[in-house]
Amino acid sequence: PPSPQASLDVNIKASKAWSCKQDRFARTAVILIGYQNDYFSPTGVLRSVVEASCERVLSKTMDMLHQLFRTDVLLVATPIIFTPSYSELIQPSGILKVIKDVGAFQAGTQGAELVQQLADLGGRLKVVPGKRGLNAFAGTDLGSVLKDAGITDVVLCGAVTSVCIDSTGRAAHERGFR
């Protein structure tokens, strides 16, 4: 049988490994982009944009969030919401023009609300308002929320990776996040 010292050494190593893992969780944020009813609801006006992958993306995201729920990982949602007149958008193009043309993500509408699965996370989810464009940092307090929480590493999740995820990823890197 192992000596008491050998058992102690194994327990110390395991404890250090767990501590390191916990520290990494405490320095990580998952940023959830676009998880709103206008994309994910069967009646969402932009569902066709994510239709092919909608259920799979939401299911995999929720699986990941349930695995992280009891960790110290910061879970952040950055919904995009506009006034009914879309006065925030000056000569929109691309997806922002489509959003305006179809009346998506209007404040006070069901389409602008987070999907129920995220809403069900309650206080575990930090919602950072103010997103009006492709980049979740622009016009929001996301950078200060992450810095104030001691975050160094970010994980980006969403359905429209070629637009908002890409823009937010570049902005995160420019701000020193990994």
PDB file of C-alpha atoms in Angstrom:
ATOM      1  CA  PRO A   1       0.000   0.000   0.000  1.00  0.00           C
ATOM      2  CA  PRO A   2       1.139   3.594  -0.610  1.00  0.00           C
ATOM      3  CA  SER A   3       2.767   5.376   2.286  1.00  0.00           C
ATOM      4  CA  PRO A   4       0.838   8.169   4.036  1.00  0.00           C
ATOM      5  CA  GLN A   5       3.274  10.674   2.488  1.00  0.00           C
ATOM      6  CA  ALA A   6       2.637   9.314  -1.022  1.00  0.00           C
ATOM      7  CA  SER A   7      -1.135   9.589  -0.474  1.00  0.00           C
ATOM      8  CA  LEU A   8      -0.687  13.134   0.801  1.00  0.00           C
ATOM      9  CA  ASP A   9       1.416  14.043  -2.257  1.00  0.00           C
ATOM     10  CA  VAL A  10      -1.274  12.686  -4.608  1.00  0.00           C
ATOM     11  CA  ASN A  11      -3.979  14.637  -2.777  1.00  0.00           C
ATOM     12  CA  ILE A  12      -1.915  17.835  -2.917  1.00  0.00           C
ATOM     13  CA  LYS A  13      -1.327  17.405  -6.667  1.00  0.00           C
ATOM     14  CA  ALA A  14      -5.026  16.780  -7.258  1.00  0.00           C
ATOM     15  CA  SER A  15      -5.909  19.804  -5.161  1.00  0.00           C
ATOM     16  CA  LYS A  16      -3.485  22.016  -7.117  1.00  0.00           C
ATOM     17  CA  ALA A  17      -4.872  20.758 -10.434  1.00  0.00           C
ATOM     18  CA  TRP A  18      -8.420  21.486  -9.287  1.00  0.00           C
ATOM     19  CA  SER A  19      -7.374  24.929  -8.043  1.00  0.00           C
ATOM     20  CA  CYS A  20      -5.759  25.703 -11.403  1.00  0.00           C
ATOM     21  CA  LYS A  21      -8.923  24.608 -13.229  1.00  0.00           C
ATOM     22  CA  GLN A  22     -11.087  26.724 -10.907  1.00  0.00           C
ATOM     23  CA  ASP A  23      -8.803  29.729 -11.501  1.00  0.00           C
ATOM     24  CA  ARG A  24      -9.141  29.294 -15.251  1.00  0.00           C
ATOM     25  CA  PHE A  25     -12.945  29.170 -14.921  1.00  0.00           C
ATOM     26  CA  ALA A  26     -12.868  32.380 -12.887  1.00  0.00           C
ATOM     27  CA  ARG A  27     -10.906  34.115 -15.673  1.00  0.00           C
ATOM     28  CA  THR A  28     -13.208  32.950 -18.494  1.00  0.00           C
ATOM     29  CA  ALA A  29     -16.395  34.430 -19.899  1.00  0.00           C
ATOM     30  CA  VAL A  30     -18.806  32.880 -22.372  1.00  0.00           C
ATOM     31  CA  ILE A  31     -20.299  35.644 -24.511  1.00  0.00           C
ATOM     32  CA  LEU A  32     -23.644  34.683 -26.023  1.00  0.00           C
ATOM     33  CA  ILE A  33     -24.506  36.661 -29.148  1.00  0.00           C
ATOM     34  CA  GLY A  34     -27.835  36.693 -30.973  1.00  0.00           C
ATOM     35  CA  TYR A  35     -29.759  34.229 -28.812  1.00  0.00           C
ATOM     36  CA  GLN A  36     -33.015  36.090 -29.351  1.00  0.00           C
ATOM     37  CA  ASN A  37     -36.462  35.074 -30.512  1.00  0.00           C
ATOM     38  CA  ASP A  38     -36.276  36.835 -33.883  1.00  0.00           C
ATOM     39  CA  TYR A  39     -33.583  34.267 -34.784  1.00  0.00           C
ATOM     40  CA  PHE A  40     -34.541  31.194 -32.777  1.00  0.00           C
ATOM     41  CA  SER A  41     -38.326  31.227 -32.338  1.00  0.00           C
ATOM     42  CA  PRO A  42     -40.367  29.319 -34.947  1.00  0.00           C
ATOM     43  CA  THR A  43     -42.148  32.636 -35.612  1.00  0.00           C
ATOM     44  CA  GLY A  44     -38.982  34.771 -35.558  1.00  0.00           C
ATOM     45  CA  VAL A  45     -38.728  37.158 -38.494  1.00  0.00           C
ATOM     46  CA  LEU A  46     -35.078  36.177 -39.066  1.00  0.00           C
ATOM     47  CA  ARG A  47     -35.354  32.471 -38.379  1.00  0.00           C
ATOM     48  CA  SER A  48     -34.580  31.720 -42.023  1.00  0.00           C
ATOM     49  CA  VAL A  49     -31.083  33.151 -41.467  1.00  0.00           C
ATOM     50  CA  VAL A  50     -30.272  30.368 -38.971  1.00  0.00           C
ATOM     51  CA  GLU A  51     -32.928  27.783 -39.892  1.00  0.00           C
ATOM     52  CA  ALA A  52     -30.536  25.060 -41.011  1.00  0.00           C
ATOM     53  CA  SER A  53     -28.546  25.056 -37.781  1.00  0.00           C
ATOM     54  CA  CYS A  54     -30.986  26.646 -35.331  1.00  0.00           C
ATOM     55  CA  GLU A  55     -31.948  23.654 -33.185  1.00  0.00           C
ATOM     56  CA  ARG A  56     -28.447  22.175 -33.202  1.00  0.00           C
ATOM     57  CA  VAL A  57     -26.810  25.478 -32.214  1.00  0.00           C
ATOM     58  CA  LEU A  58     -29.260  26.075 -29.380  1.00  0.00           C
ATOM     59  CA  SER A  59     -29.017  22.496 -28.125  1.00  0.00           C
ATOM     60  CA  LYS A  60     -25.200  22.440 -28.141  1.00  0.00           C
ATOM     61  CA  THR A  61     -25.052  25.868 -26.496  1.00  0.00           C
ATOM     62  CA  MET A  62     -27.400  24.817 -23.723  1.00  0.00           C
ATOM     63  CA  ASP A  63     -25.450  21.573 -23.197  1.00  0.00           C
ATOM     64  CA  MET A  64     -22.291  23.625 -22.730  1.00  0.00           C
ATOM     65  CA  LEU A  65     -23.981  26.136 -20.395  1.00  0.00           C
ATOM     66  CA  HIS A  66     -25.381  23.355 -18.224  1.00  0.00           C
ATOM     67  CA  GLN A  67     -21.861  21.905 -17.919  1.00  0.00           C
ATOM     68  CA  LEU A  68     -20.550  25.329 -16.876  1.00  0.00           C
ATOM     69  CA  PHE A  69     -23.473  26.359 -14.678  1.00  0.00           C
ATOM     70  CA  ARG A  70     -21.812  25.473 -11.351  1.00  0.00           C
ATOM     71  CA  THR A  71     -18.392  26.828 -12.312  1.00  0.00           C
ATOM     72  CA  ASP A  72     -17.093  30.379 -11.952  1.00  0.00           C
ATOM     73  CA  VAL A  73     -17.275  31.022 -15.699  1.00  0.00           C
ATOM     74  CA  LEU A  74     -18.997  34.348 -16.344  1.00  0.00           C
ATOM     75  CA  LEU A  75     -22.006  33.870 -18.645  1.00  0.00           C
ATOM     76  CA  VAL A  76     -22.852  37.020 -20.614  1.00  0.00           C
ATOM     77  CA  ALA A  77     -25.631  37.722 -23.126  1.00  0.00           C
ATOM     78  CA  THR A  78     -25.366  40.723 -25.446  1.00  0.00           C
ATOM     79  CA  PRO A  79     -28.763  41.168 -27.103  1.00  0.00           C
ATOM     80  CA  ILE A  80     -29.161  43.560 -30.026  1.00  0.00           C
ATOM     81  CA  ILE A  81     -32.185  45.808 -29.546  1.00  0.00           C
ATOM     82  CA  PHE A  82     -33.392  48.812 -31.528  1.00  0.00           C
ATOM     83  CA  THR A  83     -36.017  51.504 -31.108  1.00  0.00           C
ATOM     84  CA  PRO A  84     -39.083  51.062 -33.363  1.00  0.00           C
ATOM     85  CA  SER A  85     -37.784  53.787 -35.723  1.00  0.00           C
ATOM     86  CA  TYR A  86     -34.280  52.249 -35.957  1.00  0.00           C
ATOM     87  CA  SER A  87     -32.897  55.771 -35.563  1.00  0.00           C
ATOM     88  CA  GLU A  88     -29.677  54.197 -34.198  1.00  0.00           C
ATOM     89  CA  LEU A  89     -28.893  52.909 -37.677  1.00  0.00           C
ATOM     90  CA  ILE A  90     -27.484  55.451 -40.135  1.00  0.00           C
ATOM     91  CA  GLN A  91     -27.585  54.097 -43.693  1.00  0.00           C
ATOM     92  CA  PRO A  92     -27.540  50.450 -42.617  1.00  0.00           C
ATOM     93  CA  SER A  93     -26.201  47.814 -44.982  1.00  0.00           C
ATOM     94  CA  GLY A  94     -25.927  44.042 -44.993  1.00  0.00           C
ATOM     95  CA  ILE A  95     -27.571  42.243 -42.092  1.00  0.00           C
ATOM     96  CA  LEU A  96     -28.340  45.538 -40.326  1.00  0.00           C
ATOM     97  CA  LYS A  97     -30.369  46.687 -43.347  1.00  0.00           C
ATOM     98  CA  VAL A  98     -32.220  43.366 -43.340  1.00  0.00           C
ATOM     99  CA  ILE A  99     -32.932  43.749 -39.607  1.00  0.00           C
ATOM    100  CA  LYS A 100     -34.439  47.183 -40.192  1.00  0.00           C
ATOM    101  CA  ASP A 101     -36.364  46.130 -43.317  1.00  0.00           C
ATOM    102  CA  VAL A 102     -38.058  43.192 -41.557  1.00  0.00           C
ATOM    103  CA  GLY A 103     -38.576  44.993 -38.237  1.00  0.00           C
ATOM    104  CA  ALA A 104     -36.409  42.650 -36.169  1.00  0.00           C
ATOM    105  CA  PHE A 105     -35.146  43.126 -32.611  1.00  0.00           C
ATOM    106  CA  GLN A 106     -37.430  46.046 -31.742  1.00  0.00           C
ATOM    107  CA  ALA A 107     -37.455  47.051 -28.084  1.00  0.00           C
ATOM    108  CA  GLY A 108     -40.509  45.737 -26.263  1.00  0.00           C
ATOM    109  CA  THR A 109     -41.257  42.960 -28.758  1.00  0.00           C
ATOM    110  CA  GLN A 110     -41.082  39.231 -28.194  1.00  0.00           C
ATOM    111  CA  GLY A 111     -38.576  38.974 -31.045  1.00  0.00           C
ATOM    112  CA  ALA A 112     -36.054  41.117 -29.172  1.00  0.00           C
ATOM    113  CA  GLU A 113     -36.257  39.005 -26.011  1.00  0.00           C
ATOM    114  CA  LEU A 114     -33.667  36.378 -25.155  1.00  0.00           C
ATOM    115  CA  VAL A 115     -34.670  32.825 -25.981  1.00  0.00           C
ATOM    116  CA  GLN A 116     -36.437  31.214 -23.029  1.00  0.00           C
ATOM    117  CA  GLN A 117     -33.612  28.752 -22.427  1.00  0.00           C
ATOM    118  CA  LEU A 118     -31.232  31.632 -21.636  1.00  0.00           C
ATOM    119  CA  ALA A 119     -33.850  33.573 -19.695  1.00  0.00           C
ATOM    120  CA  ASP A 120     -34.276  30.472 -17.524  1.00  0.00           C
ATOM    121  CA  LEU A 121     -30.656  30.844 -16.353  1.00  0.00           C
ATOM    122  CA  GLY A 122     -31.841  33.780 -14.240  1.00  0.00           C
ATOM    123  CA  GLY A 123     -29.206  35.479 -12.125  1.00  0.00           C
ATOM    124  CA  ARG A 124     -26.465  33.197 -13.454  1.00  0.00           C
ATOM    125  CA  LEU A 125     -26.611  35.126 -16.752  1.00  0.00           C
ATOM    126  CA  LYS A 126     -25.297  38.698 -16.946  1.00  0.00           C
ATOM    127  CA  VAL A 127     -27.135  40.655 -19.658  1.00  0.00           C
ATOM    128  CA  VAL A 128     -25.125  43.525 -21.141  1.00  0.00           C
ATOM    129  CA  PRO A 129     -27.461  45.865 -23.041  1.00  0.00           C
ATOM    130  CA  GLY A 130     -26.605  48.417 -25.697  1.00  0.00           C
ATOM    131  CA  LYS A 131     -25.544  46.314 -28.688  1.00  0.00           C
ATOM    132  CA  ARG A 132     -26.695  48.118 -31.841  1.00  0.00           C
ATOM    133  CA  GLY A 133     -24.345  46.666 -34.411  1.00  0.00           C
ATOM    134  CA  LEU A 134     -22.173  43.704 -35.270  1.00  0.00           C
ATOM    135  CA  ASN A 135     -19.596  44.053 -32.473  1.00  0.00           C
ATOM    136  CA  ALA A 136     -20.781  43.268 -28.916  1.00  0.00           C
ATOM    137  CA  PHE A 137     -18.156  45.646 -27.464  1.00  0.00           C
ATOM    138  CA  ALA A 138     -19.177  48.750 -29.432  1.00  0.00           C
ATOM    139  CA  GLY A 139     -21.677  50.911 -27.572  1.00  0.00           C
ATOM    140  CA  THR A 140     -21.844  48.552 -24.565  1.00  0.00           C
ATOM    141  CA  ASP A 141     -20.121  48.125 -21.228  1.00  0.00           C
ATOM    142  CA  LEU A 142     -18.953  44.635 -22.188  1.00  0.00           C
ATOM    143  CA  GLY A 143     -15.255  45.516 -21.977  1.00  0.00           C
ATOM    144  CA  SER A 144     -15.539  46.984 -18.483  1.00  0.00           C
ATOM    145  CA  VAL A 145     -17.807  44.137 -17.310  1.00  0.00           C
ATOM    146  CA  LEU A 146     -15.145  41.634 -18.380  1.00  0.00           C
ATOM    147  CA  LYS A 147     -12.201  43.620 -16.990  1.00  0.00           C
ATOM    148  CA  ASP A 148     -13.984  44.282 -13.671  1.00  0.00           C
ATOM    149  CA  ALA A 149     -14.597  40.521 -13.332  1.00  0.00           C
ATOM    150  CA  GLY A 150     -10.924  39.727 -13.972  1.00  0.00           C
ATOM    151  CA  ILE A 151     -11.663  37.988 -17.271  1.00  0.00           C
ATOM    152  CA  THR A 152      -8.722  37.206 -19.553  1.00  0.00           C
ATOM    153  CA  ASP A 153     -10.243  34.512 -21.795  1.00  0.00           C
ATOM    154  CA  VAL A 154     -13.462  34.661 -23.799  1.00  0.00           C
ATOM    155  CA  VAL A 155     -15.498  32.023 -25.572  1.00  0.00           C
ATOM    156  CA  LEU A 156     -17.931  33.312 -28.193  1.00  0.00           C
ATOM    157  CA  CYS A 157     -21.189  31.552 -28.986  1.00  0.00           C
ATOM    158  CA  GLY A 158     -23.837  32.383 -31.549  1.00  0.00           C
ATOM    159  CA  ALA A 159     -25.453  31.355 -34.768  1.00  0.00           C
ATOM    160  CA  VAL A 160     -24.309  33.953 -37.304  1.00  0.00           C
ATOM    161  CA  THR A 161     -20.554  33.401 -37.033  1.00  0.00           C
ATOM    162  CA  SER A 162     -19.588  35.277 -40.191  1.00  0.00           C
ATOM    163  CA  VAL A 163     -20.940  38.556 -38.838  1.00  0.00           C
ATOM    164  CA  CYS A 164     -21.367  39.259 -35.102  1.00  0.00           C
ATOM    165  CA  ILE A 165     -19.156  36.463 -33.791  1.00  0.00           C
ATOM    166  CA  ASP A 166     -16.348  37.420 -36.153  1.00  0.00           C
ATOM    167  CA  SER A 167     -16.614  41.151 -35.338  1.00  0.00           C
ATOM    168  CA  THR A 168     -16.775  40.526 -31.584  1.00  0.00           C
ATOM    169  CA  GLY A 169     -13.861  38.086 -31.724  1.00  0.00           C
ATOM    170  CA  ARG A 170     -11.627  40.608 -33.439  1.00  0.00           C
ATOM    171  CA  ALA A 171     -12.693  43.340 -31.013  1.00  0.00           C
ATOM    172  CA  ALA A 172     -11.975  41.047 -28.039  1.00  0.00           C
ATOM    173  CA  HIS A 173      -8.487  40.334 -29.367  1.00  0.00           C
ATOM    174  CA  GLU A 174      -7.830  44.051 -29.940  1.00  0.00           C
ATOM    175  CA  ARG A 175      -8.765  44.637 -26.270  1.00  0.00           C
ATOM    176  CA  GLY A 176      -6.296  42.027 -25.040  1.00  0.00           C
ATOM    177  CA  PHE A 177      -8.631  39.103 -24.392  1.00  0.00           C
ATOM    178  CA  ARG A 178      -7.663  35.580 -25.430  1.00  0.00           C
TER     179      ARG A 178
END
